[in-house]
């Protein structure tokens, strides 16, 4: 029993660390105190956390992310060993999520398996409470957003259910933005399981996700934090009361919560690209009215599908980059310095001369943002978008 | 001179509990986290009392005996091949020994009869004694290529290395930094890396006498005994107000109070606390050196850093610590982190004068002598 699973790492992981991992593995099967198990798991987590924060994220050796996941596994085992309380189950859920977010898959992605078991347990026990939560629906303030009036000559063109060929010829190859209507009408997210605050709570309420806090990522006060989906909804969507803007942005939520993946589909038009289906990055963008993505460009094609609420979007061609004043720094060279809806005309005089297209994207619509096309996005109300980055 | 240690002890670096001696896994938390200073186990060559140096990594603590028959003792056992060494440093994977004619790096994970890397050197008899990681003409890095050259115009006097960055003190008291800078640890005001040593301009004109590095922060002492800090402050390791620390402490308190894990839901009491604190300026990254005031005012004699904590010895023999404290490495008989320098009362209570401090990643070692009775 003792050697039932193998701890295998490359030589980047020092023998002292392996020693700690073996101690924790031994404790899975031995009679020892829960405090001692938690302590050893925490040592592994603390050490690998330091490695994960050393150097750039891209260069962090995958082995350290695996060690971190083992730390999460041992911590979850310690929490759930003896009839865990409701609070311990929530802690275990958060620990699984930390492993999924920061770690790398171990033992056939065991953390994903465990998190779904824990999640169904939480769902079972909170079913009775759901009835009383309906009152919360009324607390969402009816937002009267300042909806920009779209000038007809500047409107992004629209087309309904184009054929693959016509999309390819008229929009993809010439890299022209367009709004595709009717192409996600079949999504369960808009039909059998219409997405709403209540639905998202029931599917993912106790799951931990990264949240961006602050008006825009170019601001000094901008930061990232980790919250449960319930916590995010409570603090940044419902009881706003002057809290800063919070945005669940650019997060691969559907990898973390596969049940939500069932509610969306990959747009067929992605097959027109060269890349593999597996290389398509699907991100969730969920937040209140007022979230802003500053004008920036991305290195891949993008289908931005709107599921809940509406967004004001402005697009500039890469040909006009010289009028958009991108930041000089490495970190932000794909981001413009200009505040699109409040430009400083003294610092950025050419900006007013840059031609653009604009639109208000509504639920059920998909915006095609060609690669390197500059885009600025402001949510007008509670909003949920799904983006597909493909090549 | 006696050595005391506190903090992380899962490998018996501070003292070996009974269970560890028996070869059983140490289950007791008190054995893993030593939060009150404990005298270090005697060295098998019994020379602790005649004075020795300490070198520490995350899991190891080595004694370096330099008087007479010099050698390094690791885990209570004298390292045979270290006889005659002039300096030593220990990392998680290697023990590096400096001899008058060569440098050797021994892989601690394998039991081999020869060093995994070595290099010949020539030391001038009149020149400065070896001061690892500095070696004639350059320094020994923590990962290959081990030998890196340094321009002679830097006149390197001492060098502090961490996984991400390096801080060099020149003979003239100038400070140079290089490496990764995403946490402000280079002190040039930005977050960009530097490939080559770059002078910390903010300290220009103030000669420094000592430099130290933690995982993501840097510290130096001026000739006048002032402490300058810069880099990451997520656990209060700079001694400046840390928002992350306050939040973590708040969460700990509410968890202990039996509240459920609703991290975003703040109770009215917590809300008002936050309101008051809004006037306080929190620092998570200090990209330029900042002068750290320790009260009551004192002159700092030497300083050392763990991965996320800092320990400083004053000229009057007090030890101050601050930063991450989860493993007891601050020595205040708690496991609480602190963003304010606090004196380690244990030594003053025992009438001991602290004369030196060396930090491992998650622990602290203090050298003491008996306080002279006035």
XYZ file of C-alpha atoms in Angstrom:
765
model
C 0.000 0.000 0.000
C 2.771 2.359 0.916
C 4.164 2.605 -2.591
C 0.823 2.602 -4.320
C 1.625 5.676 -6.283
C 4.926 6.649 -7.702
C 6.461 10.033 -7.103
C 8.445 10.785 -10.197
C 10.195 14.069 -10.881
C 13.182 15.276 -12.868
C 16.365 16.292 -11.075
C 15.272 19.913 -10.834
C 13.283 18.789 -7.786
C 15.859 18.415 -5.047
C 16.019 15.315 -2.888
C 14.993 17.267 0.200
C 11.718 18.224 -1.498
C 11.169 14.658 -2.641
C 11.725 13.648 0.970
C 8.853 15.890 2.080
C 6.615 14.491 -0.665
C 7.380 10.960 0.479
C 6.594 11.877 4.064
C 3.190 13.146 2.969
C 2.527 10.085 0.874
C 3.411 7.913 3.854
C 1.000 9.876 6.000
C -1.866 9.114 3.635
C -1.803 5.579 4.938
C -0.546 6.038 8.452
C -2.267 6.947 11.656
C -1.151 10.453 12.388
C -2.719 13.701 13.407
C -4.594 15.837 10.917
C -2.455 18.763 12.032
C 0.678 16.916 11.059
C -0.718 16.022 7.623
C -1.754 19.617 7.024
C 1.653 20.832 8.132
C 3.561 18.611 5.723
C 1.215 19.445 2.863
C 1.668 23.137 3.626
C 5.471 22.795 3.545
C 5.226 21.345 0.048
C 2.813 24.098 -0.989
C 4.934 26.895 0.468
C 8.136 25.650 -1.147
C 6.635 25.087 -4.578
C 4.759 28.412 -4.355
C 8.154 30.112 -4.054
C 9.362 28.266 -7.156
C 6.203 29.246 -9.049
C 6.937 32.867 -8.226
C 10.582 32.701 -9.295
C 11.420 33.926 -12.769
C 8.738 34.467 -15.372
C 5.643 32.258 -15.327
C 6.420 30.968 -18.802
C 9.775 29.671 -17.595
C 8.595 28.006 -14.418
C 9.566 24.370 -14.702
C 6.452 22.237 -15.058
C 7.841 19.963 -12.349
C 7.309 22.670 -9.734
C 3.717 23.070 -10.839
C 3.305 19.308 -10.422
C 4.841 19.500 -6.957
C 2.362 22.258 -6.151
C -0.494 20.036 -7.301
C 0.756 17.235 -5.051
C 0.787 19.713 -2.202
C -2.848 20.504 -2.981
C -3.678 16.803 -3.139
C -2.114 16.104 0.254
C -3.859 19.102 1.776
C -7.216 17.992 0.405
C -6.596 14.486 1.747
C -5.833 15.956 5.163
C -8.976 18.109 5.139
C -11.319 15.364 4.000
C -9.880 12.432 5.881
C -12.243 12.405 8.839
C -15.805 13.575 8.178
C -15.002 17.073 6.993
C -17.197 19.927 8.143
C -18.928 22.149 5.576
C -16.142 24.673 5.987
C -13.478 22.037 5.455
C -15.193 20.940 2.253
C -15.121 24.530 0.989
C -11.448 24.800 1.931
C -10.781 21.558 0.082
C -12.618 22.924 -2.966
C -10.519 26.062 -2.904
C -7.377 23.966 -2.582
C -8.341 21.882 -5.605
C -8.948 25.051 -7.566
C -5.555 26.455 -6.580
C -4.010 23.252 -7.883
C -5.979 23.508 -11.114
C -5.142 27.187 -11.581
C -1.475 27.207 -10.597
C -0.410 23.565 -10.737
C -0.042 21.028 -13.509
C -2.043 17.836 -13.949
C -0.981 14.891 -11.810
C -2.280 11.342 -11.571
C -4.661 11.627 -14.535
C -5.823 15.066 -13.426
C -6.961 13.766 -10.062
C -7.678 17.253 -8.734
C -10.337 17.725 -11.402
C -11.927 14.430 -10.380
C -11.875 15.357 -6.708
C -13.205 18.851 -7.241
C -16.248 17.548 -9.038
C -16.977 15.112 -6.226
C -16.651 17.892 -3.681
C -18.719 20.250 -5.803
C -21.620 17.814 -6.078
C -21.488 17.396 -2.304
C -21.756 21.147 -1.842
C -24.579 21.368 -4.371
C -26.503 18.651 -2.515
C -26.233 20.359 0.829
C -27.153 23.811 -0.459
C -30.238 22.695 -2.418
C -32.574 23.524 0.457
C -31.077 26.967 0.798
C -31.724 27.832 -2.836
C -35.391 28.629 -2.364
C -34.640 31.495 -0.003
C -32.004 32.891 -2.348
C -34.557 33.919 -4.974
C -34.952 37.190 -3.156
C -31.429 38.048 -4.234
C -32.510 38.302 -7.856
C -34.319 41.513 -7.113
C -31.159 43.033 -5.681
C -29.492 43.389 -9.064
C -29.902 47.068 -9.731
C -31.626 47.762 -13.001
C -28.747 49.394 -14.723
C -29.506 52.142 -17.181
C -26.240 52.178 -19.019
C -25.095 55.107 -21.052
C -25.614 53.352 -24.390
C -23.579 55.042 -27.101
C -25.499 55.801 -30.268
C -23.815 53.962 -33.121
C -23.274 56.112 -36.198
C -24.466 54.142 -39.230
C -21.431 54.906 -41.366
C -19.162 53.644 -38.593
C -21.165 50.535 -37.726
C -19.497 47.156 -37.902
C -21.175 45.259 -40.763
C -23.505 42.413 -39.875
C -24.282 39.150 -41.611
C -26.585 36.293 -40.697
C -25.280 32.714 -40.759
C -22.820 33.110 -43.650
C -21.463 30.009 -45.336
C -17.908 28.999 -44.474
C -16.847 30.052 -47.919
C -18.437 33.454 -47.857
C -17.063 34.217 -44.403
C -13.620 33.132 -45.563
C -13.711 35.167 -48.763
C -15.364 38.328 -47.484
C -14.038 38.643 -43.956
C -11.312 36.206 -42.871
C -8.919 36.547 -45.810
C -9.269 40.323 -46.130
C -9.205 40.553 -42.284
C -12.392 42.586 -42.031
C -14.377 42.723 -38.781
C -17.993 41.580 -38.897
C -20.824 40.681 -36.533
C -22.127 37.169 -37.168
C -25.766 36.799 -36.254
C -27.602 33.553 -35.630
C -24.497 31.384 -35.334
C -24.805 30.648 -31.615
C -28.592 30.411 -31.464
C -28.222 26.708 -30.739
C -25.999 27.147 -27.695
C -27.545 25.613 -24.541
C -26.303 28.768 -22.804
C -29.014 30.600 -24.736
C -31.608 27.856 -24.735
C -31.968 24.896 -22.354
C -29.604 26.346 -19.726
C -29.915 30.095 -20.155
C -27.033 31.643 -18.288
C -27.966 33.842 -15.383
C -26.533 34.781 -12.004
C -28.500 31.990 -10.326
C -27.409 29.428 -12.888
C -23.754 30.395 -12.598
C -23.977 30.229 -8.813
C -25.446 26.748 -8.978
C -22.853 25.533 -11.463
C -19.757 27.228 -10.068
C -20.594 29.245 -6.979
C -18.058 27.644 -4.666
C -15.254 27.525 -7.221
C -12.247 29.848 -6.913
C -11.432 32.039 -9.904
C -8.992 34.876 -10.658
C -10.561 38.323 -10.637
C -9.125 41.592 -11.929
C -9.804 44.513 -9.634
C -9.578 48.058 -10.948
C -10.995 49.995 -13.848
C -8.424 48.973 -16.440
C -5.261 46.925 -16.486
C -3.150 49.921 -17.344
C -4.067 51.672 -14.073
C -1.731 51.724 -11.085
C -4.391 50.444 -8.674
C -5.161 47.466 -10.858
C -4.567 44.105 -9.245
C -5.565 40.469 -9.426
C -7.075 38.442 -6.660
C -8.702 35.062 -6.124
C -12.333 34.770 -5.133
C -15.056 32.178 -5.229
C -17.646 32.842 -7.956
C -20.167 33.497 -5.168
C -17.792 35.950 -3.558
C -17.191 37.695 -6.873
C -20.913 37.995 -7.598
C -21.698 39.261 -4.100
C -18.969 41.853 -3.981
C -18.597 43.093 -7.540
C -21.951 42.473 -9.169
C -24.699 42.696 -6.569
C -23.735 44.781 -3.558
C -21.426 47.085 -5.384
C -21.764 50.037 -2.977
C -18.750 51.836 -4.286
C -16.526 48.780 -4.411
C -13.980 48.995 -7.200
C -14.741 47.399 -10.544
C -14.110 43.655 -10.520
C -13.878 41.589 -13.687
C -13.591 37.834 -14.126
C -11.563 38.339 -17.259
C -9.498 36.265 -19.637
C -9.946 33.078 -17.649
C -10.187 29.564 -19.060
C -13.210 28.875 -16.906
C -14.454 26.077 -19.138
C -11.323 23.987 -18.508
C -11.823 24.461 -14.813
C -15.575 23.760 -14.858
C -16.320 21.265 -17.646
C -20.074 21.372 -16.966
C -20.156 24.926 -18.279
C -18.269 23.859 -21.391
C -21.330 21.763 -22.271
C -23.341 24.951 -22.662
C -21.198 26.417 -25.449
C -19.889 25.222 -28.818
C -16.799 25.919 -30.870
C -17.795 28.131 -33.828
C -17.554 26.111 -37.048
C -15.639 28.936 -38.722
C -12.587 28.148 -36.592
C -11.896 25.225 -38.935
C -10.936 27.766 -41.587
C -7.730 28.414 -39.682
C -4.468 26.472 -39.793
C -4.320 25.584 -36.143
C -5.537 22.515 -34.277
C -8.844 22.522 -32.456
C -6.881 21.786 -29.277
C -4.939 25.001 -29.712
C -8.021 27.185 -29.542
C -8.079 29.201 -26.323
C -11.545 29.731 -24.893
C -11.859 32.472 -22.295
C -14.707 33.646 -20.096
C -15.351 37.369 -19.537
C -17.897 37.918 -16.781
C -18.494 41.166 -14.979
C -20.766 44.076 -14.090
C -21.461 47.117 -16.232
C -18.481 49.417 -16.524
C -15.670 46.930 -17.066
C -13.191 48.304 -19.596
C -10.616 46.535 -21.733
C -8.310 49.324 -22.961
C -7.587 49.534 -26.689
C -5.232 46.668 -27.514
C -4.406 44.028 -30.133
C -4.008 40.247 -29.917
C -1.830 37.875 -31.923
C -4.677 35.579 -32.941
C -8.075 35.691 -34.630
C -10.943 36.185 -32.198
C -14.616 35.274 -32.137
C -16.218 37.201 -29.300
C -19.558 35.609 -28.449
C -21.991 37.588 -26.320
C -24.158 35.510 -23.997
C -25.469 37.840 -21.291
C -25.795 41.626 -21.436
C -24.304 44.030 -23.961
C -20.949 45.644 -24.684
C -19.819 48.743 -26.557
C -16.919 47.839 -28.846
C -14.673 49.967 -31.011
C -12.273 48.628 -33.623
C -9.215 50.197 -35.276
C -7.248 48.725 -38.148
C -3.605 47.726 -37.601
C -2.836 50.021 -40.556
C -3.566 52.986 -38.312
C -1.319 51.843 -35.453
C 0.784 54.988 -35.915
C -2.160 57.079 -34.699
C -2.873 54.908 -31.670
C 0.220 55.591 -29.511
C 1.038 52.099 -28.217
C 3.033 51.913 -24.966
C 6.775 51.623 -25.452
C 7.394 48.998 -22.793
C 7.744 45.323 -23.620
C 4.958 44.465 -21.251
C 2.363 46.796 -22.784
C 3.489 47.299 -26.380
C 0.222 45.723 -27.593
C -1.830 48.294 -25.656
C -2.641 51.843 -26.673
C -2.003 54.710 -24.256
C -5.196 56.440 -25.335
C -8.414 56.311 -23.297
C -10.758 55.712 -26.213
C -13.901 57.328 -24.783
C -12.010 60.191 -23.155
C -8.868 60.798 -25.243
C -6.271 63.359 -24.197
C -6.167 65.314 -27.455
C -3.070 67.252 -26.398
C -0.937 64.192 -25.715
C -2.440 62.155 -28.536
C -3.355 64.567 -31.352
C -3.370 62.005 -34.169
C -5.882 59.751 -32.440
C -8.898 61.759 -33.598
C -7.841 61.149 -37.205
C -7.816 57.362 -36.891
C -10.817 55.786 -38.636
C -12.782 53.193 -36.691
C -15.797 50.919 -36.599
C -18.068 50.554 -33.583
C -20.996 48.489 -32.363
C -23.083 47.467 -29.391
C -22.783 43.678 -29.164
C -25.970 42.022 -27.906
C -26.690 38.514 -26.576
C -26.681 35.944 -29.363
C -24.228 37.912 -31.509
C -20.619 37.043 -32.307
C -18.034 39.661 -33.277
C -15.160 38.582 -35.517
C -12.036 40.540 -34.483
C -9.334 39.857 -37.065
C -5.803 39.167 -35.830
C -3.934 42.304 -34.697
C -7.045 44.421 -35.049
C -7.141 46.988 -32.233
C -10.223 46.671 -30.037
C -11.699 48.589 -27.080
C -14.511 47.078 -25.042
C -16.764 48.499 -22.340
C -19.574 46.518 -20.790
C -22.840 48.449 -20.645
C -24.479 46.205 -18.047
C -23.978 42.842 -16.357
C -22.260 40.889 -19.096
C -20.886 37.456 -19.965
C -18.861 36.953 -23.137
C -16.950 33.944 -24.397
C -13.928 34.524 -26.626
C -12.306 32.023 -28.957
C -8.679 32.735 -29.897
C -7.675 30.739 -32.940
C -5.175 30.805 -35.813
C 29.977 32.466 21.141
C 26.856 30.358 20.911
C 24.407 29.904 18.074
C 20.635 29.892 18.447
C 18.154 29.057 15.736
C 14.437 29.435 15.172
C 12.038 28.720 12.339
C 11.822 25.804 9.903
C 13.193 22.602 11.370
C 11.633 19.764 9.350
C 15.123 18.445 8.595
C 16.550 18.949 12.061
C 18.554 22.010 11.065
C 18.010 23.632 14.432
C 17.710 20.679 16.688
C 17.031 17.051 16.190
C 14.047 15.879 18.191
C 13.900 12.411 19.669
C 11.733 11.017 16.913
C 14.048 12.202 14.185
C 16.951 10.501 15.923
C 14.982 7.271 15.919
C 14.452 7.686 12.212
C 10.715 8.144 12.455
C 8.923 10.911 10.690
C 8.563 13.881 12.948
C 4.875 14.393 13.517
C 4.922 17.097 16.105
C 4.419 20.612 14.835
C 6.671 21.996 17.561
C 9.531 20.008 16.129
C 8.984 21.357 12.615
C 8.329 24.976 13.570
C 10.668 26.217 16.252
C 9.193 29.557 17.250
C 11.318 30.326 20.251
C 15.098 30.535 19.874
C 16.768 27.206 20.638
C 20.441 26.580 21.045
C 21.874 24.654 18.118
C 22.982 21.088 18.614
C 26.658 20.748 19.277
C 28.854 19.965 16.339
C 30.388 16.487 16.337
C 33.802 18.053 16.199
C 32.733 19.993 19.282
C 34.045 23.287 18.172
C 30.894 25.350 18.277
C 32.063 27.141 21.361
C 35.346 28.278 19.893
C 33.508 30.206 17.265
C 32.281 29.211 13.884
C 30.197 30.503 11.025
C 26.882 29.216 9.810
C 25.713 28.645 6.260
C 22.121 27.650 5.626
C 19.827 26.639 2.769
C 16.164 25.602 2.930
C 16.766 22.156 4.394
C 20.352 22.341 5.587
C 22.535 24.115 8.083
C 26.313 23.877 7.881
C 28.948 24.914 10.370
C 32.030 26.504 8.908
C 35.021 26.309 11.250
C 37.779 28.626 10.124
C 40.184 28.644 13.018
C 43.190 26.396 12.834
C 42.140 23.210 11.080
C 39.277 24.648 9.033
C 36.445 22.453 7.809
C 32.726 22.331 7.128
C 30.318 20.245 9.186
C 27.022 19.348 7.587
C 24.233 17.680 9.561
C 26.581 17.181 12.444
C 29.141 15.329 10.362
C 32.437 16.827 9.303
C 32.805 16.894 5.527
C 36.157 15.189 4.997
C 36.910 16.897 1.737
C 36.369 20.300 3.266
C 39.570 20.250 5.326
C 41.525 23.411 4.775
C 38.759 25.357 3.101
C 38.631 29.102 3.493
C 34.977 29.653 2.836
C 31.842 27.657 2.065
C 28.303 28.183 0.882
C 25.408 25.776 0.792
C 22.419 25.662 -1.529
C 19.607 23.135 -1.733
C 21.596 21.017 -4.144
C 25.270 21.856 -3.666
C 27.962 22.549 -1.110
C 30.534 24.946 -2.525
C 33.980 25.074 -0.933
C 36.591 27.727 -1.542
C 40.236 26.793 -1.061
C 43.237 29.025 -1.643
C 43.933 27.337 -4.980
C 40.561 26.056 -6.130
C 36.762 26.148 -5.842
C 34.784 22.930 -5.605
C 31.060 22.275 -5.838
C 29.791 19.034 -4.351
C 26.394 17.592 -5.306
C 24.605 16.962 -2.025
C 22.104 14.617 -3.575
C 24.657 12.062 -4.653
C 27.365 10.473 -2.592
C 30.332 10.905 -4.860
C 34.004 10.920 -4.193
C 34.745 13.920 -6.344
C 33.179 17.334 -6.674
C 30.645 17.723 -9.485
C 32.404 20.906 -10.572
C 35.697 22.568 -9.751
C 37.891 25.359 -10.929
C 41.435 26.457 -10.126
C 42.035 29.944 -8.801
C 44.987 32.037 -7.823
C 44.628 34.152 -4.723
C 47.029 37.004 -4.144
C 48.535 36.630 -0.725
C 48.037 40.343 -0.168
C 44.570 40.431 -1.617
C 41.242 40.150 0.238
C 40.412 36.730 1.642
C 37.851 34.693 -0.221
C 34.284 35.805 0.280
C 31.878 33.443 -1.484
C 30.173 33.731 -3.800
C 32.903 36.134 -4.887
C 36.054 34.546 -6.250
C 39.033 36.207 -7.970
C 37.765 37.722 -11.199
C 34.092 36.897 -10.709
C 31.633 34.866 -8.712
C 30.084 31.420 -8.385
C 26.440 31.408 -9.478
C 23.714 29.134 -8.119
C 23.222 27.379 -11.452
C 25.419 26.658 -14.464
C 27.489 28.212 -15.819
C 28.845 28.378 -12.262
C 31.721 30.749 -12.809
C 30.670 34.193 -14.002
C 33.178 36.947 -14.506
C 32.838 40.398 -13.019
C 34.414 43.545 -14.354
C 37.370 44.583 -12.175
C 36.167 48.169 -12.237
C 33.301 47.110 -9.969
C 35.878 46.410 -7.238
C 33.554 43.795 -5.749
C 33.832 43.525 -1.995
C 30.803 41.365 -1.241
C 27.982 39.786 -3.229
C 24.515 38.606 -2.233
C 22.764 36.188 -4.599
C 19.228 34.954 -4.709
C 17.458 32.754 -7.261
C 16.366 35.765 -9.288
C 18.793 38.608 -8.647
C 22.178 39.756 -7.367
C 23.311 42.693 -5.225
C 26.965 43.644 -5.237
C 28.824 45.911 -2.831
C 31.921 47.582 -4.184
C 34.993 48.589 -2.209
C 33.895 52.226 -2.489
C 30.516 51.460 -0.908
C 28.499 51.610 -4.125
C 25.712 49.090 -4.738
C 25.116 47.361 -8.087
C 22.231 45.051 -8.948
C 21.287 42.774 -11.820
C 18.992 39.881 -12.683
C 15.194 39.765 -12.837
C 13.362 42.795 -11.523
C 9.645 42.037 -11.727
C 9.246 42.597 -7.977
C 11.291 45.782 -7.814
C 14.207 43.969 -6.237
C 16.815 45.701 -8.400
C 16.028 49.106 -6.958
C 16.166 51.070 -10.221
C 12.560 52.199 -10.004
C 11.091 49.812 -12.548
C 10.235 46.160 -13.049
C 12.539 45.414 -15.965
C 15.454 42.974 -15.746
C 19.105 43.981 -16.008
C 21.628 41.754 -17.678
C 24.684 43.569 -16.416
C 25.480 45.083 -13.012
C 23.840 48.483 -12.807
C 24.530 51.025 -10.080
C 21.625 51.786 -7.782
C 21.558 55.505 -8.383
C 19.244 56.300 -5.496
C 22.048 55.262 -3.118
C 24.755 57.209 -4.914
C 26.865 59.238 -2.543
C 25.946 57.133 0.500
C 28.574 54.465 1.068
C 27.109 51.109 2.088
C 28.835 48.551 4.244
C 26.714 45.411 3.900
C 24.254 43.957 1.375
C 21.829 41.045 1.617
C 19.170 39.454 -0.587
C 15.999 37.530 0.120
C 13.945 35.669 -2.456
C 12.489 38.834 -3.918
C 13.904 41.659 -1.839
C 17.179 43.458 -1.183
C 18.601 45.140 1.877
C 21.722 47.176 2.567
C 23.289 48.995 5.497
C 24.925 52.390 5.201
C 28.209 53.261 6.882
C 26.176 55.170 9.443
C 24.090 52.108 10.349
C 20.921 52.977 8.407
C 18.918 50.229 6.724
C 17.646 50.533 3.150
C 15.094 48.096 1.737
C 13.517 47.468 -1.651
C 11.696 44.734 -3.574
C 8.577 42.689 -2.791
C 6.674 43.320 0.404
C 3.921 40.699 0.164
C 4.726 39.310 3.637
C 6.028 42.533 5.144
C 9.640 41.557 4.494
C 10.510 45.189 3.770
C 9.161 46.309 7.130
C 6.689 48.575 5.307
C 2.881 48.347 5.598
C 1.755 45.299 3.612
C -1.820 44.991 2.418
C -1.431 41.303 1.613
C -0.285 40.674 5.161
C -3.154 42.560 6.775
C -5.679 40.744 4.588
C -4.164 37.357 5.436
C -4.231 38.179 9.141
C -7.870 39.276 8.861
C -8.780 36.040 7.124
C -6.941 34.008 9.738
C -8.813 35.803 12.506
C -12.210 35.299 10.905
C -11.478 31.630 10.255
C -10.537 31.132 13.874
C -13.746 32.882 14.873
C -15.591 30.067 13.124
C -16.868 32.079 10.175
C -17.431 30.239 6.902
C -15.034 30.595 4.048
C -16.780 33.485 2.329
C -13.675 35.417 1.522
C -15.347 38.332 -0.205
C -18.146 38.905 2.235
C -16.840 41.402 4.761
C -18.661 41.906 8.009
C -19.506 45.464 9.082
C -16.670 45.394 11.627
C -14.136 44.534 8.971
C -15.549 47.121 6.616
C -14.923 49.915 9.096
C -11.392 48.659 9.705
C -10.782 48.865 5.990
C -12.211 52.375 5.994
C -9.718 53.515 8.610
C -6.843 51.821 6.875
C -7.663 53.613 3.641
C -5.498 56.458 4.894
C -2.565 54.166 5.376
C -0.401 53.674 2.332
C 0.294 50.032 1.606
C 3.380 49.006 -0.309
C 3.433 45.733 -2.185
C 6.421 46.545 -4.374
C 9.085 49.103 -3.457
C 11.041 49.698 -6.643
C 13.467 52.274 -5.221
C 15.470 51.876 -1.978
C 13.560 53.160 1.041
C 15.053 54.051 4.387
C 13.572 51.794 7.050
C 13.072 53.344 10.453
C 13.446 50.976 13.322
C 12.196 52.337 16.599
C 13.692 52.977 19.014
C 16.356 54.354 16.718
C 19.481 52.288 16.463
C 22.484 51.560 14.299
C 22.399 48.361 12.296
C 25.512 46.270 12.335
C 24.613 43.388 10.058
C 21.584 42.007 8.236
C 20.531 38.736 6.613
C 17.445 37.679 4.676
C 15.481 34.474 4.300
C 13.212 33.974 1.308
C 10.511 36.261 2.716
C 11.825 37.624 6.000
C 14.606 39.890 7.221
C 16.748 39.872 10.364
C 18.989 42.723 11.521
C 21.481 43.019 14.383
C 22.047 46.401 16.029
C 25.355 47.699 17.343
C 23.868 47.409 20.837
C 23.351 43.661 20.466
C 19.622 43.475 19.713
C 18.084 41.322 16.988
C 15.132 42.650 15.015
C 13.083 40.534 12.649
C 10.165 41.130 10.293
C 8.400 39.549 7.320
C 7.002 36.053 6.884
C 6.609 34.209 10.154
C 4.572 31.078 9.402
C 7.412 28.784 10.498
C 8.481 30.749 13.547
C 11.405 32.312 11.722
C 10.801 35.697 13.361
C 11.458 34.239 16.802
C 8.698 36.124 18.614
C 7.205 32.908 20.001
C 4.331 33.068 17.520
C 3.702 31.970 13.960
C 2.476 35.403 12.943
C 4.060 37.393 10.136
C 4.856 41.043 10.735
C 5.382 44.075 8.551
C 6.987 46.004 11.400
C 10.503 45.320 12.726
C 10.231 43.819 16.193
C 12.950 42.970 18.648
C 13.462 39.318 19.493
C 12.912 39.656 23.239
C 14.300 36.202 24.016
C 17.891 37.440 23.788
C 17.471 40.582 25.834
C 15.543 38.606 28.458
C 18.397 36.102 28.657
C 20.979 38.883 28.856
C 22.524 37.775 25.609
C 24.141 40.099 23.145
C 23.514 39.175 19.506
C 26.629 39.642 17.394
C 25.735 38.033 14.083
C 22.765 36.689 12.138
C 22.487 34.270 9.209
C 19.179 33.253 7.630
C 18.233 30.049 5.865
C 15.234 30.251 3.540
C 12.686 29.834 6.326
C 14.747 30.102 9.512
C 17.114 32.391 11.364
C 20.378 31.722 13.174
C 21.753 34.202 15.702
C 25.209 34.217 17.255
C 25.256 35.465 20.848
C 27.760 36.262 23.556
C 26.985 36.850 27.172
C 25.974 40.428 27.976
C 28.611 42.139 30.093
C 27.257 42.918 33.473
C 27.413 46.663 33.913
